[in-house]
Coordinates of C-alpha atoms in Angstrom, one line a residue:
X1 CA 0.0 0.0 0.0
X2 CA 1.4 3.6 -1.2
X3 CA 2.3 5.7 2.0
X4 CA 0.5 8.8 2.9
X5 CA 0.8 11.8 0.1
X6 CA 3.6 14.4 1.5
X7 CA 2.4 18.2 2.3
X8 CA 3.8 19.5 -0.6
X9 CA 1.5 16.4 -2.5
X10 CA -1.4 17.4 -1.0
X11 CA -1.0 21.2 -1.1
X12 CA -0.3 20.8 -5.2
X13 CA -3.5 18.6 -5.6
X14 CA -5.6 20.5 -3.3
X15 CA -5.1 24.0 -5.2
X16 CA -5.3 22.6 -8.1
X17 CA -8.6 20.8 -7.7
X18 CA -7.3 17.3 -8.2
X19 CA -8.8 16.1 -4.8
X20 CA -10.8 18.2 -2.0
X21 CA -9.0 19.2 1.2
X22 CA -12.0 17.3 3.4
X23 CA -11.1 14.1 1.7
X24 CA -7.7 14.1 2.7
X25 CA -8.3 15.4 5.9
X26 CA -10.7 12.3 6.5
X27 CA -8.1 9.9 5.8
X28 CA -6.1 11.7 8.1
X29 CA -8.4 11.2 10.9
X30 CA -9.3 8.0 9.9
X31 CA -5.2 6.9 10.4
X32 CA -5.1 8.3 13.7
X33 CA -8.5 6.6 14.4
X34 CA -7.1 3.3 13.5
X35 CA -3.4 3.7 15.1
X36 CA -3.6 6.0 18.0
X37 CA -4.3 3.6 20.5
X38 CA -1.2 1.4 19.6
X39 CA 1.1 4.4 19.3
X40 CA -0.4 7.2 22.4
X41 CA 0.6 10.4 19.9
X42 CA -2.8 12.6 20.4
X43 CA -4.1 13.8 23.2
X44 CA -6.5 15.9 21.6
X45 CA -8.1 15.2 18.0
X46 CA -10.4 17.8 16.3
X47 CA -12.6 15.9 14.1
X48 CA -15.4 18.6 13.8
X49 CA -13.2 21.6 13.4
X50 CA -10.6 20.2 11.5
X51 CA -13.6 19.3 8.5
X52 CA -14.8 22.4 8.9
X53 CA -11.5 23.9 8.3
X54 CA -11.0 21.5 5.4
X55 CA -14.5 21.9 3.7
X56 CA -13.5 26.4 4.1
X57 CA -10.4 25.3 1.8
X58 CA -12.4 23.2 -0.6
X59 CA -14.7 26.5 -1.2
X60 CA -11.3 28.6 -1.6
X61 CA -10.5 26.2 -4.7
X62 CA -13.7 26.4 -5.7
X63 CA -14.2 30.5 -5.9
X64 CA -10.6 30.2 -7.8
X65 CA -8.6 32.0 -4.8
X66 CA -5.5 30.6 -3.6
X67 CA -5.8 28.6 -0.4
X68 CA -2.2 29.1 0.7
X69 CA 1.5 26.8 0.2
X70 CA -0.2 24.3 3.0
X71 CA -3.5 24.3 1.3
X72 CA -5.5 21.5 2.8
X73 CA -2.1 20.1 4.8
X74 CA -3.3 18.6 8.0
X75 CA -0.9 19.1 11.1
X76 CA -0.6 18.5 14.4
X77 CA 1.4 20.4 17.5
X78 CA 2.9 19.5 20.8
X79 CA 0.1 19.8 23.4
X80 CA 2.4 23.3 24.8
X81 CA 0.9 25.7 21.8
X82 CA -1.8 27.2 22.7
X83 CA -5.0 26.1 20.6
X84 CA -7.9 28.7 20.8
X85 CA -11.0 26.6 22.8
X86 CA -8.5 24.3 24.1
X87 CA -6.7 24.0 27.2
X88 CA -2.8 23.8 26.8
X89 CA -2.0 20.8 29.3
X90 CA 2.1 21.2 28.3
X91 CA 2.1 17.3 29.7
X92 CA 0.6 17.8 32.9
X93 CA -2.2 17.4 35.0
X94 CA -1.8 20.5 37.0
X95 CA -3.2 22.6 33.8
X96 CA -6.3 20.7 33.4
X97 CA -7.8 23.5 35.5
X98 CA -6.6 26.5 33.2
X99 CA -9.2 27.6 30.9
X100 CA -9.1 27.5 27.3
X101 CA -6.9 29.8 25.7
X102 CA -8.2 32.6 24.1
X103 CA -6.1 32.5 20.8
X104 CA -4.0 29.9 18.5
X105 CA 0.5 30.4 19.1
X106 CA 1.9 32.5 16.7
X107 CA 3.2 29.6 15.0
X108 CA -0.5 27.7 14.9
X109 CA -2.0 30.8 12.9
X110 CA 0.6 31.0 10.7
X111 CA 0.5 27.1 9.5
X112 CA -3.5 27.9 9.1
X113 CA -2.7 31.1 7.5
X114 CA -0.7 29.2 4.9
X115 CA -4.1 27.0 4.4
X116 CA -2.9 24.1 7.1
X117 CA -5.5 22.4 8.8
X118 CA -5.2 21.6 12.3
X119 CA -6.3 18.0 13.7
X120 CA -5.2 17.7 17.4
X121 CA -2.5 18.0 20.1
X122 CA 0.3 15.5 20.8
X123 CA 1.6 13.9 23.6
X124 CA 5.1 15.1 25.6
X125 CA 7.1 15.4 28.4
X126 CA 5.3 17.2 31.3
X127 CA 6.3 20.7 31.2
X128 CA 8.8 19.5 28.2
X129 CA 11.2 18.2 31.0
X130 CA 12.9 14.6 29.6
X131 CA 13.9 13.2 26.1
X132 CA 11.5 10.2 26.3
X133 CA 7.7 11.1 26.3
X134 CA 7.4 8.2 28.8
X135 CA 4.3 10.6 30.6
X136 CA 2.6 9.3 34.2
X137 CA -0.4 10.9 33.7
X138 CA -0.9 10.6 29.5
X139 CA 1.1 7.5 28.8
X140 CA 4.3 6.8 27.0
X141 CA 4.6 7.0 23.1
X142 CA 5.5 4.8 21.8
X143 CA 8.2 4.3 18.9
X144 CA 6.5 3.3 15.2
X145 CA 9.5 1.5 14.2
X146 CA 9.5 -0.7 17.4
X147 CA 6.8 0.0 19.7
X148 CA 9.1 -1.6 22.8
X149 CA 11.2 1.0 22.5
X150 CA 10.7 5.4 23.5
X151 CA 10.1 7.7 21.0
X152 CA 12.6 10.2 22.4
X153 CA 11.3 13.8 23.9
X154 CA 10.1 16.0 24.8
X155 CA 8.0 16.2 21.8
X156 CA 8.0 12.5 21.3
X157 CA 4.4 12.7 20.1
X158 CA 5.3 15.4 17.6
X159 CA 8.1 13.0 16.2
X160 CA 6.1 9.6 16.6
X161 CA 3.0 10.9 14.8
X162 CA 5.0 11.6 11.3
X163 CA 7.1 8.4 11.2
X164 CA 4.0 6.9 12.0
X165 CA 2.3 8.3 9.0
X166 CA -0.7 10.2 11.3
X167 CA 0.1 13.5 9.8
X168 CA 2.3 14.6 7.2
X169 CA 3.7 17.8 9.5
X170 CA 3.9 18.3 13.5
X171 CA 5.5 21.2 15.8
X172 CA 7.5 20.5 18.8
X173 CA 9.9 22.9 20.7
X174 CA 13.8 21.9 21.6
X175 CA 15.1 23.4 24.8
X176 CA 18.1 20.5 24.6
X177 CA 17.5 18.5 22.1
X178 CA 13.4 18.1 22.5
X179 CA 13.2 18.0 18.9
X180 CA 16.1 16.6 17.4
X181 CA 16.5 13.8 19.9
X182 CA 13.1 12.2 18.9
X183 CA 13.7 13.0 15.3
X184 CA 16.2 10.8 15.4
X185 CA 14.5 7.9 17.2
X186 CA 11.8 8.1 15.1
X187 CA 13.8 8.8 11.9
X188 CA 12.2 11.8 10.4
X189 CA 13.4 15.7 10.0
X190 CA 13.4 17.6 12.7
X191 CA 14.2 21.4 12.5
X192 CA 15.5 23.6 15.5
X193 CA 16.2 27.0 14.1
X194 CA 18.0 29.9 15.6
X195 CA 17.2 31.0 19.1
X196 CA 14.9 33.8 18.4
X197 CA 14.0 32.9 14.4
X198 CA 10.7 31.7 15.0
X199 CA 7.9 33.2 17.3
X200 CA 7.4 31.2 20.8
X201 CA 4.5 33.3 21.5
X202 CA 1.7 31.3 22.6
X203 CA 4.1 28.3 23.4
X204 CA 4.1 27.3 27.1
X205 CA 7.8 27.8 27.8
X206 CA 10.1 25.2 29.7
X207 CA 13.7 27.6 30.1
X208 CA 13.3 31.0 28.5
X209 CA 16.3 31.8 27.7
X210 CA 16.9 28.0 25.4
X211 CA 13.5 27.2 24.4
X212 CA 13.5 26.9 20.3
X213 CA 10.2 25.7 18.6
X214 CA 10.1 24.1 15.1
X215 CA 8.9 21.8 12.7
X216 CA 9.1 17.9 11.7
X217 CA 8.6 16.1 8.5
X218 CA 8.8 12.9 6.9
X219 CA 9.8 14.9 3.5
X220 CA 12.6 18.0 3.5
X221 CA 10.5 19.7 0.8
X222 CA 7.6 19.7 3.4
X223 CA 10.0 20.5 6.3
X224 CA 11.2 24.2 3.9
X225 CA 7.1 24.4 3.5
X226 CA 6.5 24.7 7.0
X227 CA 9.7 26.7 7.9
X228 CA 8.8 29.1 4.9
X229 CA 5.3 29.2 6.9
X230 CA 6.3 30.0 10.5
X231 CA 9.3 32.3 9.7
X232 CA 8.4 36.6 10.4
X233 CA 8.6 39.4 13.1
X234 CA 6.6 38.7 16.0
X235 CA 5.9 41.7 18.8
X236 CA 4.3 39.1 21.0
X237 CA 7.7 36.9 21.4
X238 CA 10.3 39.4 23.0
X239 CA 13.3 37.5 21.6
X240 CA 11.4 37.1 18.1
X241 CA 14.0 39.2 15.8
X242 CA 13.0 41.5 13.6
X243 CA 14.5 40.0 10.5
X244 CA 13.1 39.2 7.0
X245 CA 12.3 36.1 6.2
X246 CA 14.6 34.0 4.2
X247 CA 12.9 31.1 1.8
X248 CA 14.1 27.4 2.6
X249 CA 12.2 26.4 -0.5
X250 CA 14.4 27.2 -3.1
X251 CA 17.9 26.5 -1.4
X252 CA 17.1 22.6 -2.0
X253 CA 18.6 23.0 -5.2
X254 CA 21.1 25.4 -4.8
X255 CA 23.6 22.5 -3.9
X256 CA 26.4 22.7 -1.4
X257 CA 29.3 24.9 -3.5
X258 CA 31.0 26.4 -1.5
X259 CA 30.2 25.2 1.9
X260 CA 32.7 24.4 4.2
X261 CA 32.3 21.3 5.9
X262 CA 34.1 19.8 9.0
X263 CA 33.0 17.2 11.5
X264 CA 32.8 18.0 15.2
X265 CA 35.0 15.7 17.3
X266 CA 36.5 15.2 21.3
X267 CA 33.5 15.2 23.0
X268 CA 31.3 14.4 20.2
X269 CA 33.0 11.9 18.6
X270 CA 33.0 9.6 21.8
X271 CA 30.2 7.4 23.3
X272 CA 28.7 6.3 19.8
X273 CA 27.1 2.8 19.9
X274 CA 27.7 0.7 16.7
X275 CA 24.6 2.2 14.5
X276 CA 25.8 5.9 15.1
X277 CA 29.7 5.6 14.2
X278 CA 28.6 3.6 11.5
X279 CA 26.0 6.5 10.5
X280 CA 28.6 9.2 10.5
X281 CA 31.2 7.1 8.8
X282 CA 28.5 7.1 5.8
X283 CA 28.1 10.6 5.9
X284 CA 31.6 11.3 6.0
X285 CA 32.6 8.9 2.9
X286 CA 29.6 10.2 1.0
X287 CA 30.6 13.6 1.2
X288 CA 34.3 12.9 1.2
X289 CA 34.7 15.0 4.5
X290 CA 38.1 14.8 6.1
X291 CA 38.2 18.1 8.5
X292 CA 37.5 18.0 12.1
X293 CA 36.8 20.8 14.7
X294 CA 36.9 20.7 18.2
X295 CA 33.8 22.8 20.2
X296 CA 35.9 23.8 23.6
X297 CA 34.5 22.6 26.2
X298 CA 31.5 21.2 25.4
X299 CA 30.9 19.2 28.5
X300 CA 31.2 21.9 30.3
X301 CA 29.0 23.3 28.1
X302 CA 26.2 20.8 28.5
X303 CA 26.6 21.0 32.3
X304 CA 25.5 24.8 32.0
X305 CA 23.1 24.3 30.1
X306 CA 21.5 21.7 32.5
X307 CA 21.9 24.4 35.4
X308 CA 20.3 27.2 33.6
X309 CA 18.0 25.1 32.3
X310 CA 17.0 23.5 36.2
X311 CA 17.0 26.7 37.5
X312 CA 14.8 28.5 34.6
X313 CA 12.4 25.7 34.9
X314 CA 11.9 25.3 38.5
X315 CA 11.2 29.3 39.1
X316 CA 8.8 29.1 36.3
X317 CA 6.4 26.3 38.1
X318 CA 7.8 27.4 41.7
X319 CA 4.2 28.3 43.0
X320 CA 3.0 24.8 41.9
X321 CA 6.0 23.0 43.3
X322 CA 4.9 25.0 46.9
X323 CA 1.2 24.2 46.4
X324 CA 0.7 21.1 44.5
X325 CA 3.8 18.9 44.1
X326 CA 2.0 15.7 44.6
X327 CA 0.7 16.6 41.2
X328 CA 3.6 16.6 39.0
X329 CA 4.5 13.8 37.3
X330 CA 7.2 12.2 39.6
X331 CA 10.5 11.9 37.2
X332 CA 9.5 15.8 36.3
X333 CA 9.0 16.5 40.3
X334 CA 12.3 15.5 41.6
X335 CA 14.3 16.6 39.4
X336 CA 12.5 20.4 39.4
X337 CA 12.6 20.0 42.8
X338 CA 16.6 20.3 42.4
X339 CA 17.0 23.2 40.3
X340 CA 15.1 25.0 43.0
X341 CA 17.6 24.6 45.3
X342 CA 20.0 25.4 42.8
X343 CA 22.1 29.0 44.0
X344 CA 21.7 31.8 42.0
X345 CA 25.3 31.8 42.1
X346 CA 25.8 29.0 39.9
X347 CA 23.2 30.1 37.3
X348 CA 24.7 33.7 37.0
X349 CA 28.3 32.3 36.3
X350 CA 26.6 29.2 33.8
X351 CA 25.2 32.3 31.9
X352 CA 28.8 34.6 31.8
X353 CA 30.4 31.1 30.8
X354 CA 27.9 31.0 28.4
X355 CA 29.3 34.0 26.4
X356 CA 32.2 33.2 26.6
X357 CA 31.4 29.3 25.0
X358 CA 29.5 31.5 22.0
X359 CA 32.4 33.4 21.2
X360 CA 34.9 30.5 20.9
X361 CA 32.1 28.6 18.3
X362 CA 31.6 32.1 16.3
X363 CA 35.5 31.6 15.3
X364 CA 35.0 28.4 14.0
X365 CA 32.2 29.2 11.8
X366 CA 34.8 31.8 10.5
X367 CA 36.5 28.8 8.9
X368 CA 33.8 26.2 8.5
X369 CA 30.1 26.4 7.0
X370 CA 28.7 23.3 8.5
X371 CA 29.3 21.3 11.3
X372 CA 28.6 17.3 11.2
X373 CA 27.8 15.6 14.4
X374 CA 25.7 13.1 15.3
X375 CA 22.0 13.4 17.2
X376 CA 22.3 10.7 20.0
X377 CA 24.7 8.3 21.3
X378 CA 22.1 5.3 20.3
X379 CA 19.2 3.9 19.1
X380 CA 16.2 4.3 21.0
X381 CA 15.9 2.8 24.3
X382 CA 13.8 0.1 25.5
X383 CA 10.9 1.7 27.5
X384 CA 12.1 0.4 30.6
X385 CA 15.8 0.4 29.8
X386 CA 17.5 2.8 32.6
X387 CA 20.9 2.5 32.1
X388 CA 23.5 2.8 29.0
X389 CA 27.2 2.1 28.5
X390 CA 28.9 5.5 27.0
X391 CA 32.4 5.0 26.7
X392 CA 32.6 2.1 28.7
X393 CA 31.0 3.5 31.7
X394 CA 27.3 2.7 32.6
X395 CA 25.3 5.6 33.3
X396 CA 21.5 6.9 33.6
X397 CA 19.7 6.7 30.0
X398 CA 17.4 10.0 30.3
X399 CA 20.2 12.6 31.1
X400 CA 22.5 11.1 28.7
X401 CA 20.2 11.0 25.6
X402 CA 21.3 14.8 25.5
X403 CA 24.9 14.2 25.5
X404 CA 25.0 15.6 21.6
X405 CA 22.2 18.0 21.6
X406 CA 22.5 20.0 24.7
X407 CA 26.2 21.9 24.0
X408 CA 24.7 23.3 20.7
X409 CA 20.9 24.7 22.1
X410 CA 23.2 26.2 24.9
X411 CA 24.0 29.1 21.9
X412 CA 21.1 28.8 20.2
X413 CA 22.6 27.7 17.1
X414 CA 20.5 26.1 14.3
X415 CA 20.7 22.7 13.5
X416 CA 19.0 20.3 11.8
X417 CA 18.3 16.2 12.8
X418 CA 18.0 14.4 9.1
X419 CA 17.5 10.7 9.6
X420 CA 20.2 8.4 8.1
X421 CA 19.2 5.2 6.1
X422 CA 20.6 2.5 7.6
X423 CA 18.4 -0.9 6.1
X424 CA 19.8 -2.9 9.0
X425 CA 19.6 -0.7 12.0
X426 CA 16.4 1.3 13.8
X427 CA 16.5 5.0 12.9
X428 CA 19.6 6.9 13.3
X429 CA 20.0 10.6 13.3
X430 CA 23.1 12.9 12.6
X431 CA 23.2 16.4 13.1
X432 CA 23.7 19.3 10.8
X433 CA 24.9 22.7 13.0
X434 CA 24.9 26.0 10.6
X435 CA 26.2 29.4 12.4
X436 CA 23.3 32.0 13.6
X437 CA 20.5 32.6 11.2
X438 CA 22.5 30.0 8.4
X439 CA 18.9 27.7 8.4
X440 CA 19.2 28.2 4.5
X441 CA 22.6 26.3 4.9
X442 CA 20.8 23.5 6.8
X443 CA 18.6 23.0 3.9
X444 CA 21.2 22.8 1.1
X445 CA 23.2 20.4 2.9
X446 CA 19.9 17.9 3.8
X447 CA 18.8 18.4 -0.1
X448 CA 22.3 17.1 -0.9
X449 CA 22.5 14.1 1.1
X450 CA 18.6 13.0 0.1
X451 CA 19.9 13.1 -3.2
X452 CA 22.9 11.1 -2.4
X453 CA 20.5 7.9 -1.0
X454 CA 22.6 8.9 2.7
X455 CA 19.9 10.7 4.0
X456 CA 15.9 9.4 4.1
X457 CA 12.9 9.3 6.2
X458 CA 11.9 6.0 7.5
X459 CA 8.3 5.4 7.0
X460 CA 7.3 3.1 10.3
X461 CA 5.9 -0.5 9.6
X462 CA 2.5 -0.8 10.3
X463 CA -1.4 -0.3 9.3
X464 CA -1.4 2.6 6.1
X465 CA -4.7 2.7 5.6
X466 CA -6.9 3.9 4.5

């Protein structure tokens, strides 16, 4: 059975009158129908709206007025965007008793405005705290290409619900790897763009000051659509910059003259299992890459990025650590529970070291375009796998799933997660890193391994229809 049409398939058809926005929509929901209950990705579905949405598109077409570059491309986002009507649990059980926001994220509206139709809410980490979407009070989901295993986090529903086939496009955020880290396990694109690129209004926010949010996609034509989409000013989002927007669209055939390549080693090129230093060999022979850099201290970067993060997080839900900590889910409690008691001390120097960490990786990009490194240190993990060997030490799987991830959203650097094919092995993921506001380099570097065969989303075994 043919796999579900792409966004930029169903946009083309849709605006051109070849088939009606409400019938792909219905297949949609009748996917997520059959295979939510195996896989745990929604925790909201909008039937109703999402055909009403549909059948406003089909009367676009019909009037001969164009419905928009997503016309008629249903979508789904991590259950921390704000959906107008809908409460925004953010993974917890402590906002069930919020009211219903009064108005979609900035990033919501702008996938509608582009003509995308919205069909529910996905599952996450509560509060976007873990890199496993293994939630006590919604349930773990679970990975499509081996539903023993985690589908990474926090956005694991997000990542789960494309390689599953549910939806052709999802939004997640990454404050440390939240979307590249389940990207990987699930093997499909996952996008984090520059700190401040895309508006996080409307997105319940985990660590101010490292939160990202950003699209995933099964195709990197309908990863550009959606990036194209979301990109512009934003008043709402103080950090949103005030920047044109810059088209990902037609970069995929700009090829990669010109670029600079290296790959990152020391602290990245240690703890691979098997799968991933076979993965970045690939990449490495394919593109005939031979340069390394070294990112200074990077484990000292990823340890101040888990301070700030710690101590962001725990002062944003203080109040209902004090008031209702019996509530949080308990892997999210504890550990929130320790960043409060963090000393304001540490977190001021983690932020001056931060600078200082941003200047040393600004001179490298003075000499290299991209950076190669890869996502994770593994496959996904069993569900109830705790521990991992990482250079021959055992350690604690959830902290470590970061071990790639967290030095580079420390600077808010962009980076892509493009999933390498490996026939033999579950879904791989290996890193591209661009210098501030270089997305457009992300994209030409992705097209050029898809058309090498290196790089290729993994549709997940299972039930297609209809």
């Amino acid at each position: 059975m043919n796999p579900p049409a792409t966004a930029w398939q169903t946009a083309a058809a849709v605006s051109r009158g070849e088939t009606s926005a409400r019938s792909g929509v219905t297949a949609v929901l009748a996917r997520i129908e059959a295979q939510n209950a195996r896989l745990n990705c929604f925790t909201d579905i909008f039937s109703t709206a999402a055909l009403a949405a549909a059948d406003q598109i089909d009367r676009q077409v019909a009037a001969g007025q164009d419905p928009g570059p997503l016309a008629g491309v249903p979508f789904a986002v991590k259950n921390l965007f704000d959906v107008a009507g809908t409460t925004t649990l953010t993974g917890s059980k402590i906002n069930r008793d919020q009211p219903p926001a009064e108005q979609d994220a900035t990033a919501v509206a702008r996938l509608k405005q582009a003509g995308g139709i919205l069909v529910g809410t996905l599952n996450m980490d509560e509060y976007a705290y873990g890199f496993v979407t293994v939630n006590h009070h919604y349930g773990a989901t679970l990975n499509p290409h081996d539903l023993s295993r985690v589908a990474g986090g926090s956005s694991g529903g997000s990542a789960a619900a494309v390689s599953a086939g549910l939806v052709p496009l999802t939004l997640g955020s990454d404050t440390n790897g939240s979307i590249r880290v389940p990207a990987a396990f699930c093997g499909v694109y996952g996008l984090k763009p520059t700190y401040g690129r895309l508006s996080r209004a409307g997105a319940a926010l985990f660590s101010s000051s490292l939160d990202h949010v950003g699209p995933f996609a099964r195709s990197l034509q309908d990863l550009a659509l959606a990036y194209d989409a979301l990109q512009g000013y934003d008043p709402r989002d103080p950090v949103c910059r005030d920047q044109p927007p810059e088209p990902a669209l037609p970069s995929l055939n700009q090829g990669i003259e010109g670029l600079r390549l290296a790959i990152a080693d020391d602290h990245f090129a240690r703890g691979m299992s098997p799968p991933v230093a076979q993965a970045m060999q690939q990449v490495a022979e394919a593109l005939n890459v031979t340069q390394t850099v070294t990112l200074p201290e990077a484990a000292r970067a990823r340890a101040a990025a888990y301070l700030i993060t710690a101590s962001e997080g725990s002062q944003l839900h203080l109040s209902k650590l004090q008031t209702r900590l019996q509530d949080f889910d308990p892997a999210t409690r504890d550990r929130f529970v320790a960043g409060a008691l963090i000393p304001s001390s540490w977190y001021l120097q983690a932020q001056r070291w931060r600078r200082w960490y941003r200047d040393r990786v600004s001179e490298i990009f003075r000499s290299v375009a991209l950076i190669l490194a890869p996502t994770t240190p593994c496959i996904a993990p069993f569900l109830d796998q705790t521990t991992m060997s990482i250079d021959g030490k055992t350690v604690a799987v959830r902290p470590h799933l970061g071990l790639y991830t967290q030095p580079l959203s420390f600077i808010g650097l962009p980076v892509m997660s493009v999933p390498i094919h490996l026939p033999s092995a579950l879904p791989v993921g290996l890193q591209l890193i661009a210098a501030p506001s270089r997305e457009i380099d992300l994209f030409r570097m992705a097209a050029q391994l898809e058309r090498s065969g290196t790089v290729r989303a993994r549709m997940a075994p299972g039930d297609e229809s209809p």
